[in-house]
Coordinates of N, CA, C and O in Angstrom, one line a residue:
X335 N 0.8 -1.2 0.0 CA 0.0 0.0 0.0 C 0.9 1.2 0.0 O 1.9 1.2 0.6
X336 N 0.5 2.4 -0.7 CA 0.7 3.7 -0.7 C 0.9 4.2 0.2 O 0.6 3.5 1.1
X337 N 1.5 5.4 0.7 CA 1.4 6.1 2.1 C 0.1 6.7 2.1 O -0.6 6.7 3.1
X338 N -0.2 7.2 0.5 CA -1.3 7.8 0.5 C -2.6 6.8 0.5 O -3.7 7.4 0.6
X339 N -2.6 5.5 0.4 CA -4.3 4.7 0.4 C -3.9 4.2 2.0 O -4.9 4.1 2.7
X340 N -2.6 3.9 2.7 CA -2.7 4.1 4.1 C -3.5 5.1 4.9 O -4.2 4.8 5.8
X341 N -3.3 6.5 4.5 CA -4.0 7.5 4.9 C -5.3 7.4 4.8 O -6.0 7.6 5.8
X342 N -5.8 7.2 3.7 CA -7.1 7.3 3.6 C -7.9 6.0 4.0 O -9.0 6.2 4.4
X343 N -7.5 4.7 4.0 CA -8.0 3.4 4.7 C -7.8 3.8 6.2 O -8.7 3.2 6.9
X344 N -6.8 4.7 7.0 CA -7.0 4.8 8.6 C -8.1 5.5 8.5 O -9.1 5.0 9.0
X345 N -8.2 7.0 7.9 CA -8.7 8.3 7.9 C -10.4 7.0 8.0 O -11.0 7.0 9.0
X346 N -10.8 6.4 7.2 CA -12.3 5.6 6.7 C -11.8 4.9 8.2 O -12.5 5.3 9.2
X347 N -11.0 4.1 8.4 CA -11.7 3.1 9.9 C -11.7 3.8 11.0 O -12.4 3.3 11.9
X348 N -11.2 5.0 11.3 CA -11.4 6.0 12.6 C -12.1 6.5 12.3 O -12.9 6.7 13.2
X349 N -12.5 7.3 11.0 CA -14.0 7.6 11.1 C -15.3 7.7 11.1 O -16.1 8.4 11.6
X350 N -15.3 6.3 10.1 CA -16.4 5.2 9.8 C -16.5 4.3 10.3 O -17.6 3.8 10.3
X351 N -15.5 3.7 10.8 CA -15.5 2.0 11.0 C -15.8 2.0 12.5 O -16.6 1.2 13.0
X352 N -15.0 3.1 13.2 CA -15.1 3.3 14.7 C -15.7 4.3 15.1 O -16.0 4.3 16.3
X353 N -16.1 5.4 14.3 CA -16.2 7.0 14.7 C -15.5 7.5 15.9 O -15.9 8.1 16.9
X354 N -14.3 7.1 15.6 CA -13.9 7.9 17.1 C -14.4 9.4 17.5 O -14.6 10.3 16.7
X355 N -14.4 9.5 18.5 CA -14.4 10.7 19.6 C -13.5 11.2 20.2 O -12.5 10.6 20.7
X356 N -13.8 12.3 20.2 CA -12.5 12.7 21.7 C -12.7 12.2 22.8 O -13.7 12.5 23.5
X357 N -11.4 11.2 23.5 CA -11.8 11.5 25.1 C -11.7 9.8 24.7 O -11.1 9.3 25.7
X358 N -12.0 8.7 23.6 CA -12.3 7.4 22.9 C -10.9 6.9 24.0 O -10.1 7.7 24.5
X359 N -10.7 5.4 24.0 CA -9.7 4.6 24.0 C -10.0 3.7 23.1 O -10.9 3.0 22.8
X360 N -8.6 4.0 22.5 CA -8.8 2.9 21.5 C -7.9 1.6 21.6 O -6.7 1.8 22.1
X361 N -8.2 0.3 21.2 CA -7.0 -0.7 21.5 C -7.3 -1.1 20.4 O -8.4 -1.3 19.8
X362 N -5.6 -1.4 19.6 CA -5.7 -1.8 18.2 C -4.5 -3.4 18.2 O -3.4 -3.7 18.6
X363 N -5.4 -4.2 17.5 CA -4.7 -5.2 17.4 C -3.7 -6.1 16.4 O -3.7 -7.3 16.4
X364 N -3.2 -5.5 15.9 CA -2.5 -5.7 14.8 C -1.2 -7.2 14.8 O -0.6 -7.9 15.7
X365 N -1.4 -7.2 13.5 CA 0.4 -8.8 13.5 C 1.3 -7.7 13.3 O 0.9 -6.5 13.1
X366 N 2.5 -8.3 13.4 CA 3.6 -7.7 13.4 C 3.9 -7.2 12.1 O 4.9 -6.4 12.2
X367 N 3.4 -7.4 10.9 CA 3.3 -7.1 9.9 C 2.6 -5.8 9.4 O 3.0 -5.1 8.4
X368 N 1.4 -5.6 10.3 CA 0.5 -4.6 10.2 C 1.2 -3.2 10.9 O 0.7 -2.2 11.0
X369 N 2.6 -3.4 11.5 CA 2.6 -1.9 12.1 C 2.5 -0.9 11.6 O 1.7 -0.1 12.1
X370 N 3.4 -0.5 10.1 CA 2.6 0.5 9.5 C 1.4 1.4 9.6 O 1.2 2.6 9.9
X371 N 0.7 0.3 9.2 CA -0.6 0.9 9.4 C -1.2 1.0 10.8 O -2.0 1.9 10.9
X372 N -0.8 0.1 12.1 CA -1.1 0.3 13.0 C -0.9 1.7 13.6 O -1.9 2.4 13.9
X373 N 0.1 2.1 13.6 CA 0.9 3.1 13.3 C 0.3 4.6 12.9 O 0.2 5.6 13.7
X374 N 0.1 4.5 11.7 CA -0.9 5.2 11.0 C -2.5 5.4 11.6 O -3.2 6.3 11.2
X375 N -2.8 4.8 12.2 CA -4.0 4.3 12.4 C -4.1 5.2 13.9 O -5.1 5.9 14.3
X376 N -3.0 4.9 14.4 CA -2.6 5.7 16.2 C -2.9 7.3 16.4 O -3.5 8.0 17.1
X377 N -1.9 7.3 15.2 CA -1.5 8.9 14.3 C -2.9 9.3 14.6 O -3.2 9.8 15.7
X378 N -3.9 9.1 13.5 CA -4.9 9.2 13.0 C -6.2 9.8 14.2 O -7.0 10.7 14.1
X379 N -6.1 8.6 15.4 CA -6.8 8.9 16.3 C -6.2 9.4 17.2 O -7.1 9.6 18.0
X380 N -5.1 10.0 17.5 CA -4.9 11.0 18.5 C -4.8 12.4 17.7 O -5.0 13.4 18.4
X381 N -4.6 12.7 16.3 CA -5.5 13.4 16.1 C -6.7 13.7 16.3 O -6.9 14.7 17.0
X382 N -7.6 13.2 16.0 CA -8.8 13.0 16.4 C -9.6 13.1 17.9 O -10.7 12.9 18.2
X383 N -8.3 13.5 18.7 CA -8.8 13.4 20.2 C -8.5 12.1 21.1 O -8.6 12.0 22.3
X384 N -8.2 11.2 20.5 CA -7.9 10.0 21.5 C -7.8 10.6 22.6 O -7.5 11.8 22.7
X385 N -8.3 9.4 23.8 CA -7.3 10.1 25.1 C -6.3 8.8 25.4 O -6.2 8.7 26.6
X386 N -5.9 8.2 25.0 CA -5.4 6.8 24.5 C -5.2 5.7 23.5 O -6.0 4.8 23.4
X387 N -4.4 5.8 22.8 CA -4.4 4.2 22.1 C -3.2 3.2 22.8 O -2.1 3.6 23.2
X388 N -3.8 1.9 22.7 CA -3.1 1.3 23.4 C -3.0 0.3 21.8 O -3.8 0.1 20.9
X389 N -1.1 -0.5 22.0 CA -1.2 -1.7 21.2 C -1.1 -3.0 21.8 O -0.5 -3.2 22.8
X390 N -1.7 -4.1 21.0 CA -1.2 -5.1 21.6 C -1.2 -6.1 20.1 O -2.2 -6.5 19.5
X391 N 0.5 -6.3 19.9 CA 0.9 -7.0 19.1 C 0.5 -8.6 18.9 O 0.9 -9.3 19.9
X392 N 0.0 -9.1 18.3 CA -0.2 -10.5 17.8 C 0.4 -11.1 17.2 O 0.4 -10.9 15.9
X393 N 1.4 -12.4 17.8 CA 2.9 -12.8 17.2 C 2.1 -14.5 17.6 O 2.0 -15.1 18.6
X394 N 1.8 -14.9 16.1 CA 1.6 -16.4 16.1 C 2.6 -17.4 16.3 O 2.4 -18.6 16.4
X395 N 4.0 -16.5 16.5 CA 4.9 -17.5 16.8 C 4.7 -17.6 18.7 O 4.8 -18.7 19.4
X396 N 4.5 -16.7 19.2 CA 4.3 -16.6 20.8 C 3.6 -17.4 20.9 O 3.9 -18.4 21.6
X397 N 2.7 -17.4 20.3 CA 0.9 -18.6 20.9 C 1.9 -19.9 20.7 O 2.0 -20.7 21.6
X398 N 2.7 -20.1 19.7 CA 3.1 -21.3 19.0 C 3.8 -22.0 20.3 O 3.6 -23.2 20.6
X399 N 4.6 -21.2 21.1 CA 5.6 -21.6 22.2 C 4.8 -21.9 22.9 O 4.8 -23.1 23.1
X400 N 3.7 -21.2 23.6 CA 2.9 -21.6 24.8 C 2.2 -22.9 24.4 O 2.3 -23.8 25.2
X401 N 1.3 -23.0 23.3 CA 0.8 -24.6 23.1 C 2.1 -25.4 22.8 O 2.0 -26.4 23.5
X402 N 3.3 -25.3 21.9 CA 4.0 -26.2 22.4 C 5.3 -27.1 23.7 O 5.9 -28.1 23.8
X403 N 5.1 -25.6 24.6 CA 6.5 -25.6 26.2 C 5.8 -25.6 26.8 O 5.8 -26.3 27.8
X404 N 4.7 -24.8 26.6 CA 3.2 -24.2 28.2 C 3.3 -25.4 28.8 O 3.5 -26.5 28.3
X405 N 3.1 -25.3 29.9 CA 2.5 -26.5 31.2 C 0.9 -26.1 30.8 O 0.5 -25.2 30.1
X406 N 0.3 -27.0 31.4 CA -1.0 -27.1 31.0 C -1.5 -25.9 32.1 O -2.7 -25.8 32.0
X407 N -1.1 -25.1 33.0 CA -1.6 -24.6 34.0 C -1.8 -22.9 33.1 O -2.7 -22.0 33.1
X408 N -0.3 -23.1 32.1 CA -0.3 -21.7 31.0 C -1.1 -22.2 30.0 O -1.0 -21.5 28.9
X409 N -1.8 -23.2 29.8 CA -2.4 -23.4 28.3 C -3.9 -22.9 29.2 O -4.8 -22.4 28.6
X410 N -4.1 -23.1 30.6 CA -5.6 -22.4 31.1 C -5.7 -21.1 31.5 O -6.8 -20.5 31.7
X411 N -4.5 -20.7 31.5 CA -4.7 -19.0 32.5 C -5.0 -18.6 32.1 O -4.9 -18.5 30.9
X412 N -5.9 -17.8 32.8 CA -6.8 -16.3 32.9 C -6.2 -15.3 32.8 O -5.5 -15.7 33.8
X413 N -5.8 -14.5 32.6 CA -5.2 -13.4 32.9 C -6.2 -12.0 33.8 O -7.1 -11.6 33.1
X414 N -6.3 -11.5 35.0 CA -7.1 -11.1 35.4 C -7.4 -9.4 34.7 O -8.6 -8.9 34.7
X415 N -6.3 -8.9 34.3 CA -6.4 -7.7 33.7 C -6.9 -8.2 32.4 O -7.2 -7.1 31.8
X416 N -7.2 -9.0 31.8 CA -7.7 -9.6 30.0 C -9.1 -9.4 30.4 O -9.9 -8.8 29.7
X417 N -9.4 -10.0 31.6 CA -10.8 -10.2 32.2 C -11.3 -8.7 32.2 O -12.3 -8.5 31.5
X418 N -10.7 -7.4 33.2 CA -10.8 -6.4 33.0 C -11.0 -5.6 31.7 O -11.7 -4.7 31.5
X419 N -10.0 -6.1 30.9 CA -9.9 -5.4 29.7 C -11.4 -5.8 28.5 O -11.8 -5.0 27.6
X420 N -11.8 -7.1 28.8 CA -12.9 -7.4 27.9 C -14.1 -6.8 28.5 O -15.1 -6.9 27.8
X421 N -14.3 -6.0 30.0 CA -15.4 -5.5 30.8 C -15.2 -4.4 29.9 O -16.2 -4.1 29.3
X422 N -14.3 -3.7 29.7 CA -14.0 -2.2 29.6 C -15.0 -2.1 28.2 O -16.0 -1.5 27.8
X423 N -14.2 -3.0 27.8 CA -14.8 -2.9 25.8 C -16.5 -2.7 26.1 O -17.3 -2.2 25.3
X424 N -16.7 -3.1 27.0 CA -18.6 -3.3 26.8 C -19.1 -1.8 27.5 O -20.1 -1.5 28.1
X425 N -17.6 -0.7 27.1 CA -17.9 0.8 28.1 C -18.2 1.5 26.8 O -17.9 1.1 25.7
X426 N -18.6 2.5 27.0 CA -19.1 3.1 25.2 C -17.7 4.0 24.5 O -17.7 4.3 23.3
X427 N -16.6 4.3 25.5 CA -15.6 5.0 25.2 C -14.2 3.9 25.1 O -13.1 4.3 25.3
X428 N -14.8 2.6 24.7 CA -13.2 1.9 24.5 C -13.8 1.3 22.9 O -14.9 0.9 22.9
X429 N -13.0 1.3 21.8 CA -13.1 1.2 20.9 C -11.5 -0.1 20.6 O -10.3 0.1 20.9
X430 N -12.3 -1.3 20.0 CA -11.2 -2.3 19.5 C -11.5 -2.5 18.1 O -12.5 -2.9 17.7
X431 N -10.1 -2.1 17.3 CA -10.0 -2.3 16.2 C -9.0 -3.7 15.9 O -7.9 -3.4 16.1
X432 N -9.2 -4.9 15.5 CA -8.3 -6.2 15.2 C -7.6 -6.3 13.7 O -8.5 -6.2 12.8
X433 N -6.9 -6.4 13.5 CA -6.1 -6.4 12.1 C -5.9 -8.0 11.2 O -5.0 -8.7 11.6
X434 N -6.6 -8.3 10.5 CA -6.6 -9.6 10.0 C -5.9 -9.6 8.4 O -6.0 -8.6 7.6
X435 N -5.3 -10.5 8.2 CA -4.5 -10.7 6.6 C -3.1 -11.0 6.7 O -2.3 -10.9 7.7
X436 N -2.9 -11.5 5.6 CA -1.5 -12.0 5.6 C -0.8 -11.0 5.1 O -1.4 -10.4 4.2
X437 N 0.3 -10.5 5.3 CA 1.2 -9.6 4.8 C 2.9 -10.0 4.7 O 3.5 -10.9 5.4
X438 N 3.4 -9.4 4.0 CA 4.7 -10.0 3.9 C 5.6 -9.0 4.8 O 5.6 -7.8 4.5
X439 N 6.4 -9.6 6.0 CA 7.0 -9.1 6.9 C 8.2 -8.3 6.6 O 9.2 -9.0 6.6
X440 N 8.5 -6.8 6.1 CA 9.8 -6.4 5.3 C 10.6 -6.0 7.2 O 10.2 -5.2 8.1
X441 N 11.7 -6.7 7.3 CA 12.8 -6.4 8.5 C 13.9 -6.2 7.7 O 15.0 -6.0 8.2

């Protein structure tokens, strides 16, 4: 993608997809592939007024370790802040945007 169809695909999901607000938290979920645009996407809504964006990176190779090293006690945990964090989303000022697709990783 373009710098410029980046721009305008964040500019349409923060202001269509989510309508952010000022004052919004937003939590975006992106692969490690998607930073760019995650990135762009952050930009985007703290223009917009964010009073927060938070990331949290999604690395299929991490999950891969825990189902294959985890003790079964880490293949059950809870995380008690995850628990918090899925209460929040049901608050009208936290906005989750998730990043899905394959992309080719340029390092």
């Amino acid at each position: 993608m373009s710098e410029e169809d980046i721009s305008r695909y964040v500019e349409r999901v923060a202001n269509v997809g989510i309508a952010i607000r000022r004052g919004d938290v937003v939590v975006l979920r992106p692969s490690l592939a998607h930073r760019e645009l995650a990135v762009a996407l952050a930009e985007t809504c703290y223009r917009a007024g964010a009073a927060a964006v938070e990331v949290e990176y999604d690395d299929p190779r991490i999950d891969a370790a825990r189902i294959r090293h985890g003790s079964k006690q880490a293949l059950r945990a809870h995380l008690p802040w995850r628990e918090a964090q899925a209460r929040a989303f049901g608050e009208e000022r936290v906005e989750l945007v998730q990043f899905h697709g394959d992309f080719e990783l340029d390092v």
